[in-house]
mmCIF file of C-alpha atoms in Angstrom:
data_model
loop_
_atom_site.group_PDB
_atom_site.id
_atom_site.type_symbol
_atom_site.label_atom_id
_atom_site.label_comp_id
_atom_site.label_asym_id
_atom_site.label_seq_id
_atom_site.Cartn_x
_atom_site.Cartn_y
_atom_site.Cartn_z
ATOM 1 C CA UNK A 21 17.143 -6.790 115.149
ATOM 2 C CA UNK A 22 14.584 -9.345 115.292
ATOM 3 C CA UNK A 23 14.468 -11.655 118.303
ATOM 4 C CA UNK A 24 15.391 -15.438 118.145
ATOM 5 C CA UNK A 25 12.290 -17.367 116.966
ATOM 6 C CA UNK A 26 10.284 -14.655 115.353
ATOM 7 C CA UNK A 27 9.705 -15.161 111.761
ATOM 8 C CA UNK A 28 10.104 -11.893 109.967
ATOM 9 C CA UNK A 29 9.132 -12.917 106.289
ATOM 10 C CA UNK A 30 11.277 -13.929 103.277
ATOM 11 C CA UNK A 31 14.448 -12.272 102.482
ATOM 12 C CA UNK A 32 13.806 -9.138 100.457
ATOM 13 C CA UNK A 33 15.447 -10.503 97.362
ATOM 14 C CA UNK A 34 13.202 -13.594 97.390
ATOM 15 C CA UNK A 35 10.250 -11.228 97.522
ATOM 16 C CA UNK A 36 11.471 -9.233 94.685
ATOM 17 C CA UNK A 37 11.800 -12.209 92.476
ATOM 18 C CA UNK A 38 8.559 -13.493 92.991
ATOM 19 C CA UNK A 39 7.089 -10.145 92.346
ATOM 20 C CA UNK A 40 9.066 -9.792 89.164
ATOM 21 C CA UNK A 41 8.249 -13.325 87.965
ATOM 22 C CA UNK A 42 4.268 -12.392 88.575
ATOM 23 C CA UNK A 43 4.796 -9.190 86.662
ATOM 24 C CA UNK A 44 6.159 -11.168 83.807
ATOM 25 C CA UNK A 45 3.361 -13.893 83.794
ATOM 26 C CA UNK A 46 0.505 -11.197 84.144
ATOM 27 C CA UNK A 47 2.134 -9.073 81.132
ATOM 28 C CA UNK A 48 2.451 -12.405 79.131
ATOM 29 C CA UNK A 49 -1.189 -13.287 79.927
ATOM 30 C CA UNK A 50 -2.217 -10.048 79.079
ATOM 31 C CA UNK A 51 -0.638 -9.900 75.863
ATOM 32 C CA UNK A 52 -1.682 -13.420 74.937
ATOM 33 C CA UNK A 53 -5.436 -12.802 75.543
ATOM 34 C CA UNK A 54 -5.503 -9.330 74.164
ATOM 35 C CA UNK A 55 -4.303 -10.975 70.954
ATOM 36 C CA UNK A 56 -6.670 -14.025 71.078
ATOM 37 C CA UNK A 57 -9.832 -12.113 72.561
ATOM 38 C CA UNK A 58 -9.338 -9.455 70.446
ATOM 39 C CA UNK A 59 -9.194 -11.584 67.297
ATOM 40 C CA UNK A 60 -12.636 -12.983 68.378
ATOM 41 C CA UNK A 61 -14.198 -10.107 69.494
ATOM 42 C CA UNK A 62 -13.096 -7.389 66.902
ATOM 43 C CA UNK A 63 -12.523 -9.465 63.475
ATOM 44 C CA UNK A 64 -15.524 -8.987 61.074
ATOM 45 C CA UNK A 65 -18.023 -11.714 61.322
ATOM 46 C CA UNK A 66 -17.377 -13.199 57.817
ATOM 47 C CA UNK A 67 -13.814 -13.413 58.350
ATOM 48 C CA UNK A 68 -14.146 -14.984 61.776
ATOM 49 C CA UNK A 69 -16.152 -17.628 60.500
ATOM 50 C CA UNK A 70 -13.937 -18.440 57.946
ATOM 51 C CA UNK A 71 -10.954 -18.377 60.589
ATOM 52 C CA UNK A 72 -13.052 -20.563 62.911
ATOM 53 C CA UNK A 73 -14.541 -23.062 60.135
ATOM 54 C CA UNK A 74 -14.498 -26.529 61.794
ATOM 55 C CA UNK A 75 -14.215 -25.183 65.456
ATOM 56 C CA UNK A 76 -18.001 -25.933 65.922
ATOM 57 C CA UNK A 77 -18.432 -22.293 67.661
ATOM 58 C CA UNK A 78 -21.213 -20.220 66.637
ATOM 59 C CA UNK A 79 -20.653 -16.488 65.961
ATOM 60 C CA UNK A 80 -22.167 -15.493 69.083
ATOM 61 C CA UNK A 81 -20.130 -17.872 71.373
ATOM 62 C CA UNK A 82 -16.897 -16.726 69.761
ATOM 63 C CA UNK A 83 -17.533 -13.092 70.408
ATOM 64 C CA UNK A 84 -18.542 -13.868 74.030
ATOM 65 C CA UNK A 85 -15.412 -15.968 74.365
ATOM 66 C CA UNK A 86 -13.483 -13.098 72.782
ATOM 67 C CA UNK A 87 -15.055 -10.473 75.040
ATOM 68 C CA UNK A 88 -14.204 -12.657 78.181
ATOM 69 C CA UNK A 89 -10.695 -13.072 77.102
ATOM 70 C CA UNK A 90 -10.376 -9.147 76.583
ATOM 71 C CA UNK A 91 -11.963 -8.648 79.922
ATOM 72 C CA UNK A 92 -9.649 -11.165 81.607
ATOM 73 C CA UNK A 93 -6.599 -9.667 79.847
ATOM 74 C CA UNK A 94 -7.169 -6.164 81.207
ATOM 75 C CA UNK A 95 -7.896 -7.511 84.736
ATOM 76 C CA UNK A 96 -5.103 -9.341 84.938
ATOM 77 C CA UNK A 97 -2.854 -6.294 84.469
ATOM 78 C CA UNK A 98 -4.625 -2.971 84.993
ATOM 79 C CA UNK A 99 -5.756 -3.380 88.744
ATOM 80 C CA UNK A 100 -2.276 -4.397 89.679
ATOM 81 C CA UNK A 101 -0.763 -1.682 87.768
ATOM 82 C CA UNK A 102 -2.694 0.871 89.130
ATOM 83 C CA UNK A 103 -3.277 -0.593 92.476
ATOM 84 C CA UNK A 104 -6.825 0.324 92.287
ATOM 85 C CA UNK A 105 -8.855 -2.578 93.820
ATOM 86 C CA UNK A 106 -5.655 -5.004 93.099
ATOM 87 C CA UNK A 107 -7.569 -7.881 94.279
ATOM 88 C CA UNK A 108 -9.418 -7.992 90.839
ATOM 89 C CA UNK A 109 -5.931 -9.151 89.394
ATOM 90 C CA UNK A 110 -6.066 -12.826 90.868
ATOM 91 C CA UNK A 111 -9.738 -12.928 90.395
ATOM 92 C CA UNK A 112 -9.280 -12.065 86.552
ATOM 93 C CA UNK A 113 -6.403 -14.738 86.525
ATOM 94 C CA UNK A 114 -9.075 -17.312 88.151
ATOM 95 C CA UNK A 115 -11.475 -16.318 85.298
ATOM 96 C CA UNK A 116 -8.902 -17.071 82.625
ATOM 97 C CA UNK A 117 -7.738 -20.265 84.156
ATOM 98 C CA UNK A 118 -11.595 -21.337 83.907
ATOM 99 C CA UNK A 119 -11.610 -20.145 80.275
ATOM 100 C CA UNK A 120 -8.569 -22.406 79.489
ATOM 101 C CA UNK A 121 -9.688 -25.333 81.515
ATOM 102 C CA UNK A 122 -13.126 -25.070 79.241
ATOM 103 C CA UNK A 123 -10.967 -24.496 76.251
ATOM 104 C CA UNK A 124 -8.546 -27.623 76.788
ATOM 105 C CA UNK A 125 -11.769 -29.866 77.134
ATOM 106 C CA UNK A 126 -13.427 -28.111 74.013
ATOM 107 C CA UNK A 127 -9.944 -29.002 72.332
ATOM 108 C CA UNK A 128 -9.902 -32.542 73.585
ATOM 109 C CA UNK A 129 -13.278 -33.175 72.265
ATOM 110 C CA UNK A 130 -12.337 -32.104 69.105
ATOM 111 C CA UNK A 131 -8.814 -33.900 68.860
ATOM 112 C CA UNK A 132 -7.131 -30.319 68.790
ATOM 113 C CA UNK A 133 -3.700 -31.509 70.378
ATOM 114 C CA UNK A 134 -1.608 -28.496 69.652
ATOM 115 C CA UNK A 135 -4.481 -26.147 70.905
ATOM 116 C CA UNK A 136 -4.717 -28.352 74.018
ATOM 117 C CA UNK A 137 -1.141 -27.949 74.754
ATOM 118 C CA UNK A 138 -1.311 -23.874 74.554
ATOM 119 C CA UNK A 139 -4.452 -23.771 76.529
ATOM 120 C CA UNK A 140 -2.868 -26.129 79.421
ATOM 121 C CA UNK A 141 0.241 -23.824 79.177
ATOM 122 C CA UNK A 142 -1.763 -20.667 79.686
ATOM 123 C CA UNK A 143 -4.057 -22.112 82.367
ATOM 124 C CA UNK A 144 -0.822 -23.033 84.303
ATOM 125 C CA UNK A 145 0.458 -19.290 83.958
ATOM 126 C CA UNK A 146 -3.088 -18.049 85.190
ATOM 127 C CA UNK A 147 -3.150 -20.496 87.874
ATOM 128 C CA UNK A 148 0.257 -19.317 89.069
ATOM 129 C CA UNK A 149 -0.889 -15.705 88.722
ATOM 130 C CA UNK A 150 -3.800 -16.376 90.787
ATOM 131 C CA UNK A 151 -1.860 -18.262 93.543
ATOM 132 C CA UNK A 152 0.896 -15.623 93.576
ATOM 133 C CA UNK A 153 -1.264 -12.526 93.934
ATOM 134 C CA UNK A 154 -3.816 -14.205 96.475
ATOM 135 C CA UNK A 155 -0.993 -15.680 98.651
ATOM 136 C CA UNK A 156 2.630 -15.259 97.573
ATOM 137 C CA UNK A 157 2.809 -11.488 96.494
ATOM 138 C CA UNK A 158 -0.173 -9.845 96.974
ATOM 139 C CA UNK A 159 -0.339 -5.971 95.895
ATOM 140 C CA UNK A 160 -1.540 -3.668 98.419
ATOM 141 C CA UNK A 161 -4.147 -1.174 97.515
ATOM 142 C CA UNK A 162 -3.326 2.533 96.846
ATOM 143 C CA UNK A 163 -3.498 4.254 100.283
#
């Protein structure tokens, strides 16, 4: 029994809820960025340039962004899942947040309001994962 005045941490149900919520957010981010990054990184160049017409992005920049998104998608799930260097999960979430901040600015400059809403939502989810895995419910490395 804990002595009076000693903090013993959040109740187990609360901690479990945070872990479940963070895993849902991580898997959602991973899936979204595998789709978006995979499209930019793996679509044949001629098809990608047609799809990106009017965006102002060069082929090289689109490929770079796609590769960064794929790396972020892997980093936000795999280290936590394997518990091998799980500190990489919130770092990857910070990287995805950075990409979404830059994408929001890009979309604002080009008047792409619909895309801005998507990047803001994904940025908020990435910020939640970064905060949650750094502070609220970090994952312990494998022993």
